[in-house]
mmCIF file of C-alpha atoms and ligand atoms in Angstrom:
data_model
loop_
_atom_site.group_PDB
_atom_site.id
_atom_site.type_symbol
_atom_site.label_atom_id
_atom_site.label_comp_id
_atom_site.label_asym_id
_atom_site.label_seq_id
_atom_site.Cartn_x
_atom_site.Cartn_y
_atom_site.Cartn_z
ATOM 1 C CA MET R 218 0.000 0.000 0.000
ATOM 2 C CA ASN R 219 2.961 2.317 0.545
ATOM 3 C CA ARG R 220 3.547 2.782 -3.166
ATOM 4 C CA VAL R 221 0.056 4.077 -3.856
ATOM 5 C CA ASP R 222 0.041 7.704 -5.010
ATOM 6 C CA TRP R 223 -2.913 8.744 -2.855
ATOM 7 C CA ARG R 224 -2.740 12.359 -3.999
ATOM 8 C CA ALA R 225 -3.213 11.382 -7.659
ATOM 9 C CA LEU R 226 -5.899 8.902 -6.650
ATOM 10 C CA GLN R 227 -7.813 11.554 -4.706
ATOM 11 C CA GLY R 228 -7.764 13.770 -7.806
ATOM 12 C CA GLU R 229 -9.092 10.964 -10.012
ATOM 13 C CA LEU R 230 -11.843 10.135 -7.528
ATOM 14 C CA ASP R 231 -12.947 13.768 -7.433
ATOM 15 C CA ALA R 232 -12.988 13.939 -11.230
ATOM 16 C CA ASP R 233 -14.476 10.553 -12.124
ATOM 17 C CA GLY R 234 -15.766 8.793 -9.001
ATOM 18 C CA VAL R 235 -13.443 5.882 -9.788
ATOM 19 C CA ALA R 236 -9.692 5.283 -9.867
ATOM 20 C CA ARG R 237 -7.591 2.261 -10.667
ATOM 21 C CA ILE R 238 -4.652 1.077 -8.560
ATOM 22 C CA PRO R 239 -2.513 -1.159 -10.792
ATOM 23 C CA ALA R 240 -0.883 -4.189 -9.135
ATOM 24 C CA LEU R 241 -2.080 -3.499 -5.604
ATOM 25 C CA LEU R 242 -1.635 -7.212 -4.835
ATOM 26 C CA ASP R 243 0.925 -9.566 -6.354
ATOM 27 C CA ALA R 244 -0.133 -12.805 -8.041
ATOM 28 C CA ALA R 245 0.811 -14.947 -5.016
ATOM 29 C CA SER R 246 -1.432 -12.885 -2.698
ATOM 30 C CA CYS R 247 -4.263 -13.129 -5.231
ATOM 31 C CA GLU R 248 -3.918 -16.915 -5.348
ATOM 32 C CA THR R 249 -3.820 -17.177 -1.559
ATOM 33 C CA LEU R 250 -7.000 -15.111 -1.230
ATOM 34 C CA ARG R 251 -8.707 -17.012 -4.037
ATOM 35 C CA ARG R 252 -7.973 -20.304 -2.300
ATOM 36 C CA LEU R 253 -9.511 -19.010 0.942
ATOM 37 C CA TYR R 254 -12.893 -19.260 -0.766
ATOM 38 C CA ALA R 255 -13.059 -22.980 0.013
ATOM 39 C CA ASP R 256 -12.107 -22.401 3.659
ATOM 40 C CA THR R 257 -15.692 -22.048 4.870
ATOM 41 C CA GLY R 258 -14.657 -21.447 8.507
ATOM 42 C CA ARG R 259 -13.294 -17.997 7.544
ATOM 43 C CA PHE R 260 -16.698 -16.687 6.504
ATOM 44 C CA ARG R 261 -19.828 -15.595 8.369
ATOM 45 C CA SER R 262 -22.237 -16.172 5.507
ATOM 46 C CA ARG R 263 -22.627 -17.272 1.924
ATOM 47 C CA VAL R 264 -24.941 -15.649 -0.612
ATOM 48 C CA ILE R 265 -26.204 -17.415 -3.727
ATOM 49 C CA MET R 266 -26.908 -14.421 -5.902
ATOM 50 C CA GLN R 267 -29.694 -15.871 -8.034
ATOM 51 C CA ARG R 268 -31.783 -16.546 -4.901
ATOM 52 C CA HIS R 269 -32.037 -12.812 -4.243
ATOM 53 C CA HIS R 270 -32.128 -11.708 -7.882
ATOM 54 C CA TYR R 271 -28.732 -10.059 -7.371
ATOM 55 C CA GLY R 272 -27.432 -11.757 -10.491
ATOM 56 C CA ARG R 273 -25.784 -15.162 -10.859
ATOM 57 C CA GLY R 274 -22.798 -16.410 -8.893
ATOM 58 C CA GLU R 275 -21.988 -16.445 -5.221
ATOM 59 C CA TYR R 276 -20.065 -14.648 -2.541
ATOM 60 C CA ARG R 277 -18.990 -15.077 1.052
ATOM 61 C CA TYR R 278 -18.596 -12.426 3.741
ATOM 62 C CA PHE R 279 -15.468 -12.861 5.851
ATOM 63 C CA ASP R 280 -15.906 -13.357 9.562
ATOM 64 C CA ASP R 281 -13.743 -11.682 12.182
ATOM 65 C CA PRO R 282 -10.790 -11.819 12.410
ATOM 66 C CA LEU R 283 -10.351 -10.688 8.809
ATOM 67 C CA PRO R 284 -7.373 -12.052 6.845
ATOM 68 C CA ASP R 285 -4.311 -9.880 7.581
ATOM 69 C CA VAL R 286 -4.114 -8.502 4.054
ATOM 70 C CA VAL R 287 -7.768 -7.421 4.147
ATOM 71 C CA GLN R 288 -7.434 -5.832 7.587
ATOM 72 C CA ALA R 289 -4.250 -4.041 6.500
ATOM 73 C CA LEU R 290 -5.926 -2.788 3.344
ATOM 74 C CA ARG R 291 -8.912 -1.427 5.250
ATOM 75 C CA GLU R 292 -6.639 0.379 7.729
ATOM 76 C CA ALA R 293 -4.199 1.795 5.169
ATOM 77 C CA ALA R 294 -6.707 2.890 2.536
ATOM 78 C CA TYR R 295 -9.214 4.429 4.922
ATOM 79 C CA PRO R 296 -7.377 7.643 5.998
ATOM 80 C CA PRO R 297 -6.697 9.001 2.482
ATOM 81 C CA LEU R 298 -10.182 7.955 1.346
ATOM 82 C CA ALA R 299 -11.746 9.621 4.397
ATOM 83 C CA MET R 300 -10.232 12.900 3.164
ATOM 84 C CA VAL R 301 -12.096 12.421 -0.130
ATOM 85 C CA ALA R 302 -15.248 11.356 1.721
ATOM 86 C CA ASN R 303 -15.139 14.477 3.880
ATOM 87 C CA ALA R 304 -14.577 16.757 0.894
ATOM 88 C CA TRP R 305 -17.568 15.113 -0.823
ATOM 89 C CA ALA R 306 -19.740 15.612 2.261
ATOM 90 C CA VAL R 307 -18.818 19.315 2.282
ATOM 91 C CA ALA R 308 -19.520 19.645 -1.452
ATOM 92 C CA LEU R 309 -22.930 17.959 -1.031
ATOM 93 C CA GLY R 310 -23.840 20.171 1.945
ATOM 94 C CA GLU R 311 -23.922 17.207 4.324
ATOM 95 C CA SER R 312 -23.057 17.807 7.977
ATOM 96 C CA HIS R 313 -21.496 14.441 8.874
ATOM 97 C CA ARG R 314 -17.716 13.934 8.788
ATOM 98 C CA TYR R 315 -15.653 10.763 8.818
ATOM 99 C CA PRO R 316 -13.096 10.218 11.618
ATOM 100 C CA PRO R 317 -9.405 9.935 10.709
ATOM 101 C CA THR R 318 -8.856 6.214 11.343
ATOM 102 C CA HIS R 319 -10.785 3.118 10.358
ATOM 103 C CA ALA R 320 -10.807 1.930 13.992
ATOM 104 C CA ASP R 321 -12.679 5.124 14.922
ATOM 105 C CA TYR R 322 -15.090 4.639 12.052
ATOM 106 C CA ILE R 323 -15.774 1.024 13.047
ATOM 107 C CA GLU R 324 -16.683 2.307 16.527
ATOM 108 C CA ARG R 325 -19.261 4.528 14.897
ATOM 109 C CA CYS R 326 -20.649 1.594 12.900
ATOM 110 C CA ARG R 327 -20.831 -0.451 16.096
ATOM 111 C CA ALA R 328 -22.771 2.296 17.868
ATOM 112 C CA ALA R 329 -25.243 2.219 14.948
ATOM 113 C CA GLY R 330 -25.670 -1.557 15.345
ATOM 114 C CA GLN R 331 -23.491 -2.352 12.308
ATOM 115 C CA THR R 332 -21.201 -4.985 13.802
ATOM 116 C CA ARG R 333 -20.798 -7.640 11.109
ATOM 117 C CA PRO R 334 -17.782 -7.440 8.767
ATOM 118 C CA THR R 335 -18.527 -6.672 5.107
ATOM 119 C CA PRO R 336 -15.313 -7.587 3.212
ATOM 120 C CA LEU R 337 -16.195 -10.399 0.837
ATOM 121 C CA LEU R 338 -14.916 -12.841 -1.736
ATOM 122 C CA LEU R 339 -16.950 -13.288 -4.910
ATOM 123 C CA ARG R 340 -16.856 -16.246 -7.261
ATOM 124 C CA TYR R 341 -18.376 -16.267 -10.735
ATOM 125 C CA GLY R 342 -18.459 -19.035 -13.327
ATOM 126 C CA ALA R 343 -19.476 -19.045 -16.998
ATOM 127 C CA GLY R 344 -22.832 -17.277 -17.464
ATOM 128 C CA ASP R 345 -22.653 -15.501 -14.092
ATOM 129 C CA TYR R 346 -22.975 -11.751 -13.605
ATOM 130 C CA ASN R 347 -23.513 -9.174 -10.864
ATOM 131 C CA CYS R 348 -26.487 -6.827 -11.325
ATOM 132 C CA LEU R 349 -26.023 -3.089 -10.837
ATOM 133 C CA HIS R 350 -26.231 -2.358 -7.123
ATOM 134 C CA GLN R 351 -25.025 -0.309 -4.163
ATOM 135 C CA ASP R 352 -23.446 -1.943 -1.106
ATOM 136 C CA LEU R 353 -25.483 -0.335 1.681
ATOM 137 C CA TYR R 354 -25.897 -2.158 4.993
ATOM 138 C CA GLY R 355 -27.380 0.400 7.401
ATOM 139 C CA GLU R 356 -27.437 4.100 8.172
ATOM 140 C CA GLN R 357 -23.623 4.275 8.324
ATOM 141 C CA VAL R 358 -22.288 4.517 4.783
ATOM 142 C CA PHE R 359 -18.653 5.149 3.945
ATOM 143 C CA PRO R 360 -18.924 6.515 0.397
ATOM 144 C CA LEU R 361 -15.921 4.779 -1.205
ATOM 145 C CA GLN R 362 -15.049 1.108 -1.558
ATOM 146 C CA ILE R 363 -12.419 -1.058 -3.241
ATOM 147 C CA VAL R 364 -12.588 -4.139 -5.411
ATOM 148 C CA ILE R 365 -9.526 -6.208 -6.319
ATOM 149 C CA LEU R 366 -9.575 -8.654 -9.194
ATOM 150 C CA LEU R 367 -8.023 -11.964 -8.081
ATOM 151 C CA SER R 368 -8.175 -13.772 -11.453
ATOM 152 C CA GLU R 369 -6.493 -12.917 -14.745
ATOM 153 C CA PRO R 370 -8.719 -11.913 -17.688
ATOM 154 C CA GLY R 371 -7.945 -13.829 -20.882
ATOM 155 C CA ARG R 372 -6.250 -16.624 -18.933
ATOM 156 C CA ASP R 373 -8.717 -17.525 -16.139
ATOM 157 C CA PHE R 374 -11.909 -16.070 -17.628
ATOM 158 C CA GLU R 375 -13.420 -14.078 -20.502
ATOM 159 C CA GLY R 376 -16.008 -11.299 -20.152
ATOM 160 C CA GLY R 377 -16.800 -10.354 -16.559
ATOM 161 C CA GLU R 378 -15.955 -6.668 -16.746
ATOM 162 C CA PHE R 379 -16.415 -4.393 -13.765
ATOM 163 C CA VAL R 380 -18.808 -1.578 -14.687
ATOM 164 C CA LEU R 381 -19.994 1.606 -13.030
ATOM 165 C CA VAL R 382 -23.160 3.449 -13.981
ATOM 166 C CA GLU R 383 -23.724 7.105 -13.188
ATOM 167 C CA GLN R 384 -27.193 8.574 -12.949
ATOM 168 C CA ARG R 385 -26.959 12.318 -13.381
ATOM 169 C CA PRO R 386 -29.954 14.538 -12.606
ATOM 170 C CA ARG R 387 -32.277 14.887 -15.646
ATOM 171 C CA MET R 388 -29.790 13.061 -17.873
ATOM 172 C CA GLN R 389 -29.573 9.547 -19.201
ATOM 173 C CA SER R 390 -27.289 7.105 -17.429
ATOM 174 C CA ARG R 391 -23.669 6.784 -18.359
ATOM 175 C CA VAL R 392 -21.627 3.568 -18.086
ATOM 176 C CA ARG R 393 -17.930 3.116 -17.512
ATOM 177 C CA VAL R 394 -16.052 -0.159 -17.935
ATOM 178 C CA VAL R 395 -13.045 -0.430 -15.638
ATOM 179 C CA ARG R 396 -10.515 -2.818 -17.140
ATOM 180 C CA LEU R 397 -8.629 -4.671 -14.441
ATOM 181 C CA GLN R 398 -5.896 -7.274 -14.517
ATOM 182 C CA GLN R 399 -5.173 -9.739 -11.734
ATOM 183 C CA GLY R 400 -4.101 -7.802 -8.635
ATOM 184 C CA ASP R 401 -5.429 -4.447 -9.866
ATOM 185 C CA ALA R 402 -7.868 -2.559 -7.680
ATOM 186 C CA ALA R 403 -10.651 -0.138 -8.478
ATOM 187 C CA VAL R 404 -11.624 2.445 -5.876
ATOM 188 C CA PHE R 405 -15.105 3.788 -6.538
ATOM 189 C CA ALA R 406 -18.089 5.682 -5.152
ATOM 190 C CA VAL R 407 -20.552 3.464 -3.288
ATOM 191 C CA ASN R 408 -23.793 5.366 -3.799
ATOM 192 C CA ARG R 409 -23.294 9.005 -4.777
ATOM 193 C CA ARG R 410 -20.715 11.642 -5.444
ATOM 194 C CA PRO R 411 -20.565 15.371 -6.099
ATOM 195 C CA VAL R 412 -19.878 16.680 -9.585
ATOM 196 C CA ALA R 413 -18.896 20.305 -10.056
ATOM 197 C CA GLY R 414 -21.533 22.223 -12.020
ATOM 198 C CA ALA R 415 -22.048 25.832 -13.091
ATOM 199 C CA ARG R 416 -23.956 26.560 -9.864
ATOM 200 C CA GLY R 417 -22.015 24.484 -7.354
ATOM 201 C CA ALA R 418 -21.811 20.738 -6.993
ATOM 202 C CA TYR R 419 -24.654 18.435 -7.889
ATOM 203 C CA ARG R 420 -25.273 14.882 -6.766
ATOM 204 C CA VAL R 421 -24.706 11.927 -9.057
ATOM 205 C CA ALA R 422 -25.990 8.470 -8.086
ATOM 206 C CA MET R 423 -23.625 5.554 -8.675
ATOM 207 C CA ARG R 424 -24.167 1.826 -9.054
ATOM 208 C CA HIS R 425 -21.708 -0.927 -9.951
ATOM 209 C CA GLY R 426 -21.844 -4.466 -11.253
ATOM 210 C CA VAL R 427 -20.106 -7.090 -13.375
ATOM 211 C CA SER R 428 -20.976 -8.037 -16.942
ATOM 212 C CA ARG R 429 -21.515 -11.679 -17.887
ATOM 213 C CA ILE R 430 -18.599 -14.047 -17.460
ATOM 214 C CA GLU R 431 -18.406 -15.719 -20.875
ATOM 215 C CA SER R 432 -16.102 -18.550 -19.816
ATOM 216 C CA GLY R 433 -13.845 -19.654 -16.991
ATOM 217 C CA GLU R 434 -13.914 -18.570 -13.375
ATOM 218 C CA ARG R 435 -13.522 -15.073 -11.921
ATOM 219 C CA PHE R 436 -12.759 -14.255 -8.262
ATOM 220 C CA ALA R 437 -12.765 -10.804 -6.695
ATOM 221 C CA LEU R 438 -12.157 -9.352 -3.238
ATOM 222 C CA GLY R 439 -14.500 -6.577 -2.149
ATOM 223 C CA VAL R 440 -13.406 -4.208 0.606
ATOM 224 C CA ILE R 441 -16.246 -2.143 2.009
ATOM 225 C CA PHE R 442 -15.436 0.177 4.906
ATOM 226 C CA HIS R 443 -18.765 0.257 6.781
ATOM 227 C CA ASP R 444 -19.858 -2.902 8.573
ATOM 228 C CA ALA R 445 -23.332 -4.419 8.346
ATOM 229 C CA ALA R 446 -26.322 -4.457 10.683
HETATM 230 O O1 AKG G 232 -16.887 -8.798 -8.711
HETATM 231 C C1 AKG G 232 -16.675 -7.585 -8.794
HETATM 232 O O2 AKG G 232 -15.772 -7.115 -9.481
HETATM 233 C C2 AKG G 232 -17.564 -6.613 -8.065
HETATM 234 C C3 AKG G 232 -17.879 -7.077 -6.695
HETATM 235 C C4 AKG G 232 -18.750 -6.127 -5.923
HETATM 236 O O3 AKG G 232 -19.875 -5.868 -6.246
HETATM 237 C C5 AKG G 232 -18.180 -5.508 -4.722
HETATM 238 O O4 AKG G 232 -17.003 -5.745 -4.408
HETATM 239 O O5 AKG G 232 -18.906 -4.769 -4.054
HETATM 240 FE FE1 FE2 G 233 -20.762 -4.515 -4.802
#
């Protein structure tokens, strides 16, 4: 995490609501995380997406204690992202502010009854997809999250692109495909973000999802900063 240029990333997030971090994890770490999927004792729950009309595929929410790499990622990425989150709150005229450390923020989630960890591993096979959605789990919402692709496109799977859709006021929706390679991360807006307009900032709603996996198997790690009720 030390090599991440947070300043540049903050600028990209302000401009686009999404930023890529190339090679955040090396291939060995990706493989280790991918293999954890079968280790059912590490997870608090499993979701079969088609049962809830979330798409097709499945995911598992990690239980406490989180894997070291996930815990470290949450702690290291939170402070620079909280600066963006606070600037967005100011721009949107919202009064809440995010505390400087993730431990402080988790205390706030706990006080709101959001005590269950939200980092997750997702597994998709051929024909699977993830419908456009927002990862909201209670009143406490940290407005940025991270996804890391654990499989290699072209080698492990085809299709399965991460997409973001922006709904701007009185305009038609706009889609962005974020091309990731194994180990790359995307940082993106969870539910809304400010966009500078002629008369101050306006609010843009964001949703994300994954297009159909055409073949092979695709794993991803999702790191969400608020916990769940
Ligand atoms: O599989 C993906 O790339 C997206 C997963 C997702 O929806 C998330 O991490 O919140
Ligand atoms: Fe998601």
